[in-house]
Structure formats: C-alpha cells, structure tokens
C-alpha cells in the first residue's frame, strides 16, 4: 500500500543512502555485474515499499488480540460461504467510470466481503464504477499485496475470483498460528512475515516502520522463530564456506592470481579458523585441502552482510542482515535466500531497535557504515522478534489480508518449526520441529550470493542466483517424493476439495441449525399465539363478566331506587293521611268545644234544671229542663212498613 511517508522518513532514508554509497560504487549501474543482478529475481517490480509509518493507519501483522480478531473473521467468512460465496468478476480492465453488468458483479463482490457499503450495489450506483468502488479496490489490492491502482487488472481479477471457501480455509490455517505468535509480544516487537516478504516494527500497538525483505526460497524455506533480538554486529565479517571457495574463489585465484582476487574480494586467508594470516601467493592452491584454510571477507564493499548483521537465538541458525544488492528489494517475489532474512533500510530498523542505546543514533549508524568500523552491540531491553508464516491476518475495516502459500503449508497444521522444501515430506509431515542435520555452511553459502553474483556468470554448476531455483541437489535432505509441481498441484486440489468439503459440511450444519432455529421459532410463535389467544379469551370473558356484574348491579341499584321511591311515596302518602287525620282530629275537638261553650254540659244543665221537669199543661217543660232525647228512628224497612 502506498502512503505518504512522514518527514522523519526522509531523514532516515538520507542516512540509508549514505550507508549504501560505497556499495553502489562497487557495482555501478552501468556495469555488467550490476545489470546481471538487476535482471535476476522475479522480473516483476515490487508492489510494496519500505517506509516509516507511525500514524496508526496500518493494522499490524500480529497483535495481542490477533487470535480473537481472526476468530471473528472466520465466523464472518463462514457465513459468506454458507450464503453461497461471492460472484466472479469477468475479464476486462474495469476502472472508475466503467459501467455495466461486470461492474455490478464487482460491486456485489466487494460488498459481500466488506469493502463496499450496500448503497453501492443499489439503484443508479449498482452498475457504476464510482469513487467508492475505486477506494474499495485500492484497499483490496493493498490487503492482497498487489499494485495499488484502483483499476481491475489481471492480478487483481485473479485475487477477486479466489473462492470464499478457499479464503475461509486459509483463515482457518492461520488461526492457530496467530494464537501462538501473539504470545508474549510486549510493547515493542518486530515481525518478519515470510509470505508477505515484509518486516514490521511495532511500538505500543502502532506500526512504526515497514521494510521489504528477502526471505528463503521454496527449496530453502525460512523457519519460524519466536525470540528476542540479541546482538547487532556492525560491519561484520563474512566467512566463506568451503563450497564457495572451491567453486568460485579458487578457480579465479588460479586464473588471475591469488593476491589480486583476494584484494578484489576484500578477503584474507588464515591457516584454519583462528590461525595466523598467510600470504595467498605462498600457497599452491592446486594441491591444497580447502578445509585447512579459513577465507574471511572483511567489512565493507561487497561483504555479504554489508553494513550490519542482527542476531537472535534460533536453533535453525538464521539471522537478519543487510545486503550489498539493495536493488533486489525493488523486485517482487523476493524468495531468494537460504533461510536468512535480508532487511531493506536496515539503518531505520537498527535505530528503532537500539533507541539511542550507547549513543548510537542515526548519525552514528551512518558513520559506522562509512568508516567500516567493527562494532558489536548487545541489545539492552531487546524487542521481541517473530519470524512468522502468515498467509492471512486481520486487516482494518473488518476484512482479512491474504498472501500466497509459497511454502505449501496451509492445511498441514504448520505453526512453528522448519518447513521442508516444497514437494518434500518427512514421516508424512511438511515440516520438522528440530533442526535437520545440515551445516551452517548452507546458510553462509546463501550469503555468498551477494558477492558471487558480482564477479562471475551463473551456469548449471554455480551457486543459485537470487530468484532462481536449482534443478537438483538443492534439498535440505535426501528424501524421495513427488516433483514440486506435481505435488503442489495435488496439494492444491486436495486443499480445494477439503475447503469444499468443509464448506459443504458447514452449510449442512448451518441448514440444520437454521431448520432447528426455524422450528424453535415457529414453536415459540405458536406458543406465544396460543398464550395471546388464551389471554384474549380470558380478557373477553372477564369483560363479559364485568359487564354482567355491572348490569346486575345497575338493575339492583335501579330496583333499590324504585323501592326507595315507592317507600318515599308511601311515606308521603302515610304522612299525608296522618296529616289529614290530624287535621280532622284537630277540627273535631274544636266543634265539641264550641258546642260545649254553646250548650251547657249535662251537669250544668242538671244543676240548673229545676227539680220538677215534667211537661206542663201546655206540653212544655219548665225552664231549665233538658229536652227529652229524640226517639230512635226505625230502619228504612220499618219506616216503609209504618208508612204503608
């Protein structure tokens, strides 16, 4: 991914340029050696660059949370597989402004994996290559180690058309690796990601710098290492192995003269390791045993280690180092070495490691490179190192970054150890956990490529040039097996079949789970509906009972009111009757009183009446005598009868 480097990067790059000045003088751009070296390798320009980042814009290869993040990604990609994956993107160079169905497929493809929003697949944008599509394509390209252009070229199309099932299988292969590599990282660590051919330095969770790297070729794979850095050796010696002395150095010494060749190569000869230095012209090199002599290349010039060697504890004997051929970092597919790792912009890397320890700052690093002074520095508060094999890791934005399985290890259970050459197995495995019986010379031979390529042509008997593969005899061990291409093809088919089987099993499990979930949901809905219906019926019954009770209460109240009204009416009637009676009763005594006042009482009359109240001759009673009582009238019948 191409991001603008901060101002500090320019300062460090300037320091790096100073360190390389002498090496460029040795192999000038116009020289045959330089041109031959430039033509070596993949022939493809690098899609990545070394730079200082330190802004949090890049997700590190590894973090303490990598395992959990990767598991979340595995779940996401499993769902994509179960849902049918993503569409294929048809051939054709698509770019911003392109329209049509191929663009619609591209937008849908990017949306499903998480690079585009849903709006980009809908309405007027569905078949249009918009700015959003271009940005998504750039992110996709960066996460796959491709040239970041925003245009769908052939490599981008090929990456887009890798199936979701294959991507899911790659994620699964890297889950245990990330879980292991993320242990004990600390706050400062460096990661060499072999498949990515890159190195990251990480401080407090942020990527500080990115470096292009040269790593082991498929026939000499770089092993995994998990250890702190230990020592930095400035301007180290390079000890030539006997194989290179025999094949490369002695023939030239005998052709052009020992002293001349030793001077050209900046080498010295000693009687055995640790023995005294000798005059190379004093020996008859046609009759000697090479193992009796020690050929040592001095610091500077074409030294295979160039300006620095960075060591760490590893049972497999590998280390990090500079190179006299920095132009190789500009090429793609940088699988050139025999296991060691060559670091681009090594001055920036060393400055990050030491952080000014012992006064060694960028200026001092540049001065050491210029002076060729030998200096070994034991690293204080050393950062952790992970030489890792990651073909997938979590990237920013909820997607995964992928790289090719160059050593054919995905699906083998490989996490740590020494990968075997592609096409080889031992006890049915593609890797070993302990070093194979192989000499350190194998690695030192590889380092000799740096200077060997500068003074001779390559033929079938030569040591490998960077990027080349030896036709035979380049194995870590003598084991039988299928040819690399045949086994790689077989492995590819097996992995696809396994991925397809896993995807089908996953889909079947998901289907069964979905069916169970659907049944459970249906049962829950039915139970809920039944409960709601029972509740509704109860509510209705309660309301009906409530209405009936209210009606009964109303009728009772109405009857009570009617009774009360009747009682009140009866009471009023009774009261009226009583009042009337009282009135009548009140009236009668008044009449009697009047009559009493009008007529004397019988007593009074008796008192006033004369003693003799017999009628006189005239038939009248004497005064004061009461009138005789009226004779009782006979009944009507009697009266009628008397009348008759």
XYZ file of C-alpha atoms in Angstrom:
644
model
C 0.000 0.000 0.000
C 1.373 3.377 -0.903
C 1.014 6.019 1.795
C 2.926 9.284 2.032
C 5.928 8.894 4.364
C 6.399 11.490 7.123
C 9.292 13.921 7.196
C 11.245 11.631 9.522
C 11.312 9.008 6.803
C 13.201 11.383 4.515
C 15.838 11.879 7.209
C 16.241 8.139 7.739
C 16.289 7.487 4.003
C 19.085 10.018 3.680
C 21.064 8.123 6.329
C 20.385 4.895 4.496
C 21.645 6.399 1.244
C 24.918 7.322 2.951
C 25.319 3.737 4.133
C 24.911 2.408 0.586
C 27.183 4.840 -1.232
C 30.262 2.603 -1.226
C 28.288 -0.435 -2.321
C 26.905 1.431 -5.294
C 30.458 2.343 -6.226
C 31.421 -1.333 -6.286
C 28.635 -2.297 -8.685
C 27.830 0.784 -10.712
C 24.540 0.891 -12.632
C 26.347 0.557 -15.941
C 28.461 -2.454 -15.018
C 27.744 -5.918 -16.380
C 27.619 -7.287 -12.829
C 25.037 -4.729 -11.763
C 22.912 -5.293 -14.850
C 23.053 -9.048 -14.338
C 21.980 -8.648 -10.729
C 19.147 -6.310 -11.673
C 17.860 -8.841 -14.163
C 17.882 -11.560 -11.516
C 14.817 -12.367 -9.476
C 11.191 -12.443 -10.473
C 11.405 -9.823 -13.193
C 8.383 -8.158 -11.577
C 8.539 -4.833 -9.773
C 7.740 -4.807 -6.076
C 4.218 -3.767 -5.122
C 5.321 -2.759 -1.610
C 7.798 -0.212 -0.314
C 9.886 0.369 2.790
C 8.871 3.410 4.805
C 8.229 4.873 8.243
C 4.517 4.954 9.079
C 3.959 5.577 12.822
C 0.450 7.007 12.363
C -1.796 4.042 13.192
C -3.074 3.770 9.611
C -1.934 0.159 9.178
C -3.075 -2.872 11.155
C -0.016 -4.832 12.383
C 0.564 -8.380 11.156
C 0.249 -9.557 14.764
C -1.253 -8.011 17.916
C -2.060 -9.444 21.351
C -5.706 -9.625 20.185
C -4.985 -11.291 16.831
C -6.460 -14.684 17.735
C -9.814 -13.232 18.840
C -9.958 -10.884 15.845
C -9.177 -13.738 13.458
C -11.857 -15.945 15.008
C -14.398 -13.176 14.389
C -13.207 -13.042 10.764
C -13.509 -16.837 10.485
C -17.131 -16.623 11.632
C -17.813 -13.871 9.115
C -16.278 -15.718 6.156
C -18.032 -18.937 7.201
C -21.353 -17.112 6.872
C -20.316 -15.842 3.444
C -19.544 -19.417 2.344
C -22.823 -20.700 3.779
C -24.715 -17.980 1.909
C -23.208 -19.030 -1.420
C -19.970 -17.027 -1.553
C -19.467 -14.122 -3.943
C -19.816 -13.636 -7.715
C -16.967 -13.990 -10.204
C -15.634 -10.823 -11.820
C -15.457 -11.127 -15.599
C -12.360 -10.335 -17.567
C -11.853 -6.827 -18.772
C -9.992 -3.814 -17.455
C -12.504 -2.065 -15.221
C -11.780 1.363 -13.804
C -13.511 4.471 -12.490
C -16.338 5.443 -14.851
C -16.871 1.919 -16.212
C -20.483 0.755 -16.393
C -22.468 -2.413 -16.955
C -23.018 -5.879 -15.556
C -19.305 -6.638 -14.951
C -19.194 -3.573 -12.687
C -22.378 -4.737 -10.949
C -20.679 -8.087 -10.236
C -17.583 -6.260 -8.966
C -19.606 -4.018 -6.642
C -21.505 -7.014 -5.303
C -18.245 -8.946 -4.826
C -16.654 -6.081 -2.857
C -19.825 -5.533 -0.807
C -20.100 -9.176 0.287
C -16.539 -9.247 1.639
C -16.957 -5.889 3.373
C -15.106 -3.420 1.156
C -18.236 -1.536 -0.042
C -21.446 -0.268 1.541
C -24.787 -1.712 0.410
C -25.692 1.585 -1.314
C -23.017 0.891 -3.937
C -24.981 -2.166 -5.132
C -28.351 -0.439 -5.378
C -30.195 1.874 -7.728
C -28.177 4.053 -10.092
C -24.872 3.010 -8.494
C -25.358 -0.756 -8.953
C -23.652 -0.884 -12.380
C -21.351 2.130 -11.968
C -17.634 2.135 -11.062
C -17.725 5.078 -8.633
C -15.112 6.732 -6.450
C -16.306 4.467 -3.654
C -15.635 1.439 -5.864
C -12.165 2.751 -6.678
C -11.333 3.250 -2.988
C -12.593 -0.254 -2.204
C -10.458 -1.742 -4.984
C -7.377 0.069 -3.637
C -7.987 -1.309 -0.152
C -8.471 -4.784 -1.606
C -5.235 -4.524 -3.598
C -3.263 -3.321 -0.574
C -4.606 -6.180 1.556
C -3.508 -8.722 -1.057
C -0.015 -7.371 -1.731
C -0.994 -6.134 -5.200
C -0.140 -2.943 -7.018
C -2.457 -0.285 -5.601
C -4.011 1.372 -8.651
C -7.781 1.250 -8.192
C -8.000 -0.485 -11.581
C -9.066 -4.113 -12.087
C -6.000 -5.576 -13.796
C -5.279 -9.299 -14.267
C -3.658 -9.913 -10.835
C -6.496 -8.084 -9.075
C -9.113 -10.011 -11.019
C -7.412 -13.301 -10.133
C -7.416 -12.372 -6.436
C -11.066 -11.307 -6.580
C -12.026 -14.640 -8.128
C -10.476 -16.817 -5.416
C -13.500 -18.524 -3.903
C -14.880 -17.647 -0.493
C -14.423 -21.294 0.536
C -10.692 -21.127 -0.286
C -10.322 -17.876 1.655
C -12.135 -19.432 4.604
C -9.753 -22.418 4.533
C -6.768 -20.033 4.556
C -8.188 -18.192 7.559
C -8.620 -21.485 9.415
C -4.997 -22.442 8.700
C -3.781 -19.183 10.259
C -5.927 -19.220 13.412
C -3.509 -21.399 15.446
C -0.501 -19.501 14.073
C -1.797 -16.134 15.234
C -2.723 -17.613 18.608
C 0.858 -18.848 19.068
C 2.749 -15.907 17.560
C 0.814 -13.349 19.644
C 2.030 -14.783 22.967
C 4.394 -12.606 24.997
C 4.782 -9.833 22.427
C 5.360 -6.984 24.841
C 5.039 -3.323 23.870
C 7.825 -3.383 21.233
C 8.283 -6.149 18.703
C 9.282 -6.843 15.111
C 7.519 -9.265 12.777
C 9.003 -10.867 9.665
C 6.021 -12.127 7.660
C 7.626 -14.584 5.265
C 4.746 -14.969 2.745
C 4.372 -11.160 2.642
C 8.166 -10.677 2.269
C 7.907 -7.757 4.659
C 9.045 -6.742 8.147
C 7.126 -4.518 10.547
C 8.368 -2.809 13.675
C 5.586 -2.177 16.207
C 5.626 0.161 19.212
C 2.677 0.440 21.613
C 0.267 -1.140 19.147
C 1.241 1.046 16.165
C 3.334 0.070 13.162
C 6.420 2.301 13.249
C 8.134 1.149 10.045
C 7.692 -1.316 7.190
C 10.644 -2.931 5.416
C 10.743 -5.028 2.274
C 12.529 -8.296 3.000
C 14.261 -11.080 1.115
C 13.376 -14.483 2.558
C 14.018 -18.164 1.899
C 13.243 -19.665 -1.484
C 10.795 -22.621 -1.615
C 13.674 -25.104 -1.673
C 15.301 -23.395 1.364
C 12.342 -22.170 3.459
C 12.805 -19.643 6.245
C 11.877 -21.248 9.596
C 9.649 -19.696 12.252
C 11.381 -18.022 15.212
C 9.891 -16.579 18.414
C 12.635 -14.905 20.439
C 14.069 -11.537 21.485
C 16.777 -9.896 19.378
C 20.209 -10.213 20.995
C 23.166 -8.607 19.160
C 23.808 -6.150 16.362
C 27.130 -6.589 14.606
C 28.135 -3.516 12.624
C 30.333 -4.207 9.580
C 30.604 -7.945 10.301
C 32.983 -10.408 8.713
C 31.716 -12.998 6.269
C 33.272 -16.433 6.493
C 33.310 -18.097 3.081
C 32.179 -21.731 3.180
C 34.321 -24.388 1.543
C 31.778 -24.919 -1.232
C 32.118 -21.352 -2.483
C 35.895 -21.373 -2.034
C 36.140 -24.483 -4.226
C 33.634 -23.459 -6.894
C 34.145 -19.722 -7.090
C 37.214 -18.378 -5.340
C 39.977 -20.886 -6.137
C 39.333 -21.012 -9.914
C 39.653 -17.221 -10.105
C 42.727 -17.190 -7.850
C 44.476 -19.681 -10.118
C 43.398 -17.776 -13.219
C 44.217 -14.189 -12.230
C 46.482 -14.605 -9.239
C 45.638 -15.228 -5.552
C 46.605 -11.796 -4.209
C 44.715 -9.927 -6.920
C 41.491 -11.864 -6.369
C 41.779 -11.560 -2.587
C 42.187 -7.803 -2.958
C 39.208 -7.548 -5.346
C 37.041 -9.515 -2.924
C 38.396 -7.703 0.141
C 39.301 -11.092 1.684
C 42.043 -12.529 3.889
C 43.254 -16.121 4.230
C 44.166 -17.808 7.536
C 45.588 -21.187 8.473
C 42.390 -22.624 9.864
C 39.810 -20.775 11.938
C 41.643 -18.540 14.413
C 45.017 -19.279 12.842
C 47.588 -16.791 11.535
C 47.021 -14.835 8.332
C 49.023 -16.061 5.350
C 50.172 -14.640 2.030
C 47.805 -16.168 -0.565
C 50.624 -16.211 -3.150
C 52.687 -18.514 -0.907
C 50.363 -21.495 -1.363
C 49.989 -23.885 -4.290
C 46.224 -23.797 -4.383
C 46.064 -26.655 -6.926
C 47.217 -29.172 -4.314
C 45.733 -27.961 -1.021
C 42.806 -29.164 1.057
C 40.409 -26.242 1.244
C 39.131 -27.191 4.708
C 42.595 -26.443 6.114
C 42.159 -22.741 5.373
C 39.787 -20.026 6.518
C 38.728 -17.424 3.944
C 37.285 -14.329 5.617
C 35.751 -11.371 3.834
C 36.448 -8.060 5.561
C 33.774 -5.464 6.340
C 32.558 -3.099 3.639
C 32.482 -3.259 -0.123
C 30.755 -6.388 -1.363
C 30.641 -8.079 2.043
C 27.665 -10.431 2.044
C 26.459 -8.973 5.354
C 27.030 -5.422 4.076
C 26.750 -2.917 6.956
C 25.093 -4.989 9.685
C 24.052 -8.391 10.983
C 21.250 -8.701 13.571
C 21.318 -11.889 15.595
C 18.803 -13.733 17.772
C 18.569 -17.149 19.395
C 17.334 -19.775 16.952
C 18.032 -23.494 16.669
C 17.907 -23.135 12.906
C 20.871 -20.739 12.638
C 19.164 -17.872 10.823
C 19.591 -14.131 11.341
C 18.704 -10.749 9.822
C 21.236 -8.788 7.804
C 21.924 -6.057 5.296
C 22.841 -6.833 1.667
C 25.213 -5.382 -0.946
C 22.387 -5.765 -3.502
C 19.681 -3.354 -2.265
C 18.133 -3.124 -5.728
C 16.657 -6.602 -5.167
C 14.254 -5.063 -2.667
C 12.601 -3.326 -5.610
C 11.604 -6.649 -7.158
C 8.569 -8.752 -6.427
C 8.543 -12.360 -5.179
C 11.675 -11.859 -3.097
C 12.140 -15.538 -2.175
C 15.896 -15.596 -2.852
C 17.716 -16.700 0.302
C 18.596 -19.977 2.002
C 16.620 -19.085 5.107
C 18.121 -15.853 6.421
C 16.247 -12.575 6.127
C 17.689 -9.516 4.391
C 16.339 -6.170 5.588
C 15.676 -3.137 3.408
C 16.543 0.229 5.013
C 18.404 -1.604 7.746
C 19.551 1.707 9.305
C 15.951 2.594 10.154
C 15.413 -0.871 11.626
C 18.579 -0.705 13.758
C 17.750 2.793 15.015
C 14.308 1.532 16.124
C 15.892 -1.455 17.893
C 18.569 0.500 19.796
C 16.640 3.735 20.519
C 19.877 5.656 21.111
C 21.482 2.953 23.261
C 25.162 3.695 23.962
C 24.828 6.921 21.991
C 24.135 5.041 18.754
C 21.763 7.325 16.883
C 21.083 7.676 13.131
C 24.190 9.799 12.635
C 26.380 7.240 14.428
C 24.860 4.399 12.381
C 25.654 6.250 9.168
C 29.197 6.964 10.367
C 29.788 3.286 11.162
C 28.657 2.321 7.689
C 31.003 4.877 6.181
C 34.038 4.006 8.320
C 33.611 0.192 8.176
C 34.442 0.100 11.882
C 33.752 -3.237 13.520
C 31.387 -2.925 16.494
C 29.231 -5.474 18.308
C 26.376 -4.184 20.450
C 24.409 -6.378 22.824
C 20.843 -5.081 22.734
C 19.503 -3.777 26.045
C 15.738 -4.013 26.644
C 15.567 -6.028 23.427
C 12.300 -6.115 21.480
C 10.692 -9.440 20.648
C 11.043 -10.931 17.168
C 8.532 -13.093 15.346
C 9.665 -14.708 12.115
C 6.153 -15.777 11.181
C 4.388 -17.689 8.438
C 1.102 -15.842 7.857
C -0.948 -16.228 4.711
C -3.899 -14.401 6.324
C -4.311 -11.885 9.160
C -6.958 -9.338 10.271
C -6.800 -6.022 8.430
C -8.530 -2.736 9.159
C -12.209 -2.400 8.286
C -13.440 -5.881 9.218
C -11.710 -7.725 6.356
C -8.709 -10.044 6.072
C -5.347 -9.541 4.340
C -4.100 -12.523 2.316
C -0.802 -13.700 0.789
C 0.176 -16.743 -1.250
C 1.062 -20.046 0.426
C 4.586 -20.049 -1.033
C 5.821 -23.000 1.060
C 2.626 -25.032 0.590
C 1.984 -25.252 4.357
C -1.680 -24.266 4.728
C -3.746 -27.264 5.716
C -0.724 -29.155 7.122
C -1.059 -27.964 10.716
C 2.174 -25.955 10.485
C 2.605 -23.331 13.206
C 6.256 -23.353 14.259
C 9.406 -25.177 13.184
C 11.369 -25.640 9.969
C 9.326 -26.082 6.773
C 10.690 -28.718 4.399
C 11.334 -27.813 0.778
C 8.202 -27.708 -1.320
C 7.469 -31.214 -2.562
C 9.198 -32.985 0.344
C 7.895 -34.728 3.475
C 9.380 -36.474 6.470
C 7.246 -39.039 8.287
C 4.278 -37.711 6.350
C 4.802 -34.122 7.503
C 5.784 -30.987 5.615
C 7.877 -29.614 8.478
C 10.113 -30.564 11.394
C 10.317 -29.111 14.892
C 14.072 -29.651 15.333
C 16.936 -28.665 13.030
C 17.817 -31.138 10.317
C 21.433 -32.371 10.127
C 22.575 -29.563 7.913
C 25.624 -27.351 8.243
C 25.652 -23.638 8.928
C 27.538 -23.624 5.651
C 24.238 -23.903 3.800
C 23.187 -20.528 5.134
C 26.610 -18.945 4.740
C 26.660 -20.176 1.154
C 23.497 -18.270 0.514
C 25.014 -15.111 1.934
C 27.860 -15.562 -0.510
C 25.450 -14.975 -3.358
C 25.709 -11.302 -2.646
C 29.295 -11.008 -3.767
C 29.415 -14.078 -6.036
C 26.897 -12.528 -8.422
C 29.153 -9.509 -8.816
C 32.151 -11.285 -10.292
C 31.003 -14.277 -12.313
C 28.274 -15.539 -14.544
C 25.883 -18.223 -13.455
C 25.842 -21.669 -15.060
C 24.418 -25.041 -14.101
C 27.256 -25.644 -11.628
C 27.015 -22.281 -9.922
C 25.511 -21.287 -6.641
C 21.958 -20.051 -7.146
C 21.430 -16.508 -8.289
C 18.658 -14.604 -6.471
C 15.250 -15.739 -7.596
C 16.493 -18.891 -9.334
C 15.650 -22.480 -8.477
C 18.283 -25.202 -8.738
C 17.251 -28.117 -10.931
C 18.599 -30.662 -8.494
C 20.588 -31.114 -5.309
C 19.011 -28.099 -3.569
C 17.153 -30.061 -0.928
C 17.580 -29.733 2.817
C 17.792 -33.510 2.981
C 17.801 -36.525 0.708
C 14.174 -37.575 0.682
C 12.053 -39.041 -2.083
C 8.731 -37.657 -3.164
C 6.756 -36.169 -5.979
C 8.166 -33.417 -8.051
C 7.437 -29.957 -6.728
C 4.939 -29.002 -9.410
C 3.119 -32.321 -9.287
C 2.827 -32.305 -5.505
C 1.917 -28.638 -5.470
C -0.891 -29.314 -7.940
C -2.003 -32.326 -5.925
C -1.919 -30.281 -2.747
C -3.868 -27.508 -4.394
C -6.577 -29.921 -5.468
C -6.628 -31.549 -2.036
C -6.933 -28.187 -0.347
C -9.746 -27.144 -2.664
C -11.521 -30.449 -2.043
C -11.051 -30.101 1.713
C -12.206 -26.498 1.609
C -15.235 -27.508 -0.452
C -15.996 -30.390 1.925
C -15.657 -28.121 4.948
C -17.848 -25.529 3.275
C -20.484 -28.173 2.439
C -20.363 -29.549 5.985
C -20.615 -26.027 7.314
C -23.532 -25.311 5.001
C -25.239 -28.560 6.077
C -24.703 -27.737 9.741
C -25.973 -24.232 9.138
C -29.003 -25.554 7.269
C -29.787 -27.980 10.105
C -29.215 -25.257 12.658
C -31.419 -22.913 10.648
C -34.143 -25.567 10.450
C -33.960 -26.198 14.183
C -33.946 -22.476 14.796
C -36.922 -22.046 12.438
C -38.824 -24.882 14.191
C -37.997 -23.460 17.582
C -39.073 -20.050 16.403
C -42.313 -21.483 14.952
C -42.994 -23.346 18.204
C -42.298 -20.223 20.165
C -44.595 -18.216 17.880
C -47.342 -20.881 18.179
C -46.998 -20.954 21.961
C -46.995 -17.205 22.027
C -50.065 -17.068 19.796
C -51.860 -19.660 21.963
C -50.964 -17.735 25.066
C -52.117 -14.498 23.480
C -55.385 -16.135 22.362
C -55.959 -17.561 25.889
C -55.193 -14.168 27.333
C -57.578 -12.534 24.840
C -60.331 -15.080 25.646
C -59.837 -14.559 29.362
C -59.890 -10.828 28.860
C -63.086 -11.121 26.833
C -64.676 -13.369 29.469
C -63.565 -11.010 32.215
C -65.040 -8.079 30.335
C -68.297 -10.015 29.757
C -68.471 -10.978 33.434
C -67.687 -7.428 34.349
C -70.481 -6.164 32.097
C -72.923 -8.749 33.540
C -71.958 -7.783 37.068
C -72.344 -4.140 36.149
C -75.742 -4.824 34.602
C -76.829 -6.772 37.677
C -75.539 -4.031 39.924
C -77.318 -1.434 37.792
C -80.587 -3.414 37.951
C -80.175 -3.839 41.687
C -79.484 -0.170 42.054
C -82.475 0.596 39.855
C -84.731 -1.692 41.934
C -83.397 -0.144 45.094
C -84.058 3.295 43.679
C -87.589 2.253 42.680
C -88.207 0.758 46.104
C -86.817 3.840 47.717
C -89.040 5.962 45.559
C -92.084 3.766 46.390
C -91.179 3.900 50.064
C -90.841 7.618 49.883
C -94.177 7.813 48.074
C -95.812 5.516 50.611
C -94.221 7.501 53.364
C -95.522 10.697 51.831
C -98.958 9.140 51.434
C -98.900 7.907 55.006
C -97.735 11.280 56.154
C -100.460 12.970 54.169
C -103.029 10.580 55.550
C -101.726 11.189 59.014
C -101.758 14.911 58.403
C -105.287 14.710 57.081
C -106.323 12.646 60.030
C -104.611 15.058 62.317
C -106.424 17.883 60.646
C -109.735 16.071 61.034
C -108.889 15.240 64.602
C -107.876 18.816 65.210
C -111.163 20.001 63.726
C -113.490 17.739 65.843
C -112.348 18.885 69.266
C -112.851 22.474 68.218
C -116.504 21.794 67.282
C -117.125 19.943 70.514
C -115.637 22.817 72.423
C -117.844 25.247 70.611
C -120.888 23.150 71.256
C -119.790 22.783 74.823
C -119.500 26.508 75.030
C -122.832 26.871 73.328
C -124.642 24.212 75.306
C -124.266 23.757 78.931
C -122.959 20.473 79.996
C -125.312 17.894 81.300
C -124.015 18.528 84.738
C -124.622 22.209 84.398
C -127.996 21.573 82.995
C -128.675 19.199 85.710
C -127.612 21.810 88.201
C -129.729 24.497 86.603
C -132.649 22.289 85.776
C -135.491 22.536 88.224
C -136.334 19.638 90.271
C -139.544 19.023 88.502
C -139.091 18.822 84.782
C -142.363 17.448 83.851
C -144.192 18.970 80.931
C -146.822 21.357 81.837
C -150.359 21.504 80.667
C -149.153 23.103 77.557
C -146.795 20.228 76.992
C -143.729 22.332 77.549
C -141.094 21.618 80.066
C -140.232 24.101 82.679
C -137.391 26.378 82.028
C -134.063 24.818 82.588
C -135.196 21.320 81.948
C -133.335 19.442 79.247
C -135.165 18.407 76.184
C -136.126 14.830 76.087
C -133.980 12.543 73.959
C -135.148 12.089 70.431
C -136.764 8.831 69.722
C -134.540 6.405 67.712
C -135.550 6.232 64.101
C -136.631 2.867 62.929
C -134.875 1.166 59.973
C -135.965 2.071 56.480
C -137.860 -1.117 56.139
C -139.653 -0.407 59.328
C -140.379 3.156 58.211
C -141.690 1.909 54.921
C -143.834 -0.599 56.624
C -145.221 2.034 59.015
C -145.969 4.291 56.108
C -147.858 1.555 54.471
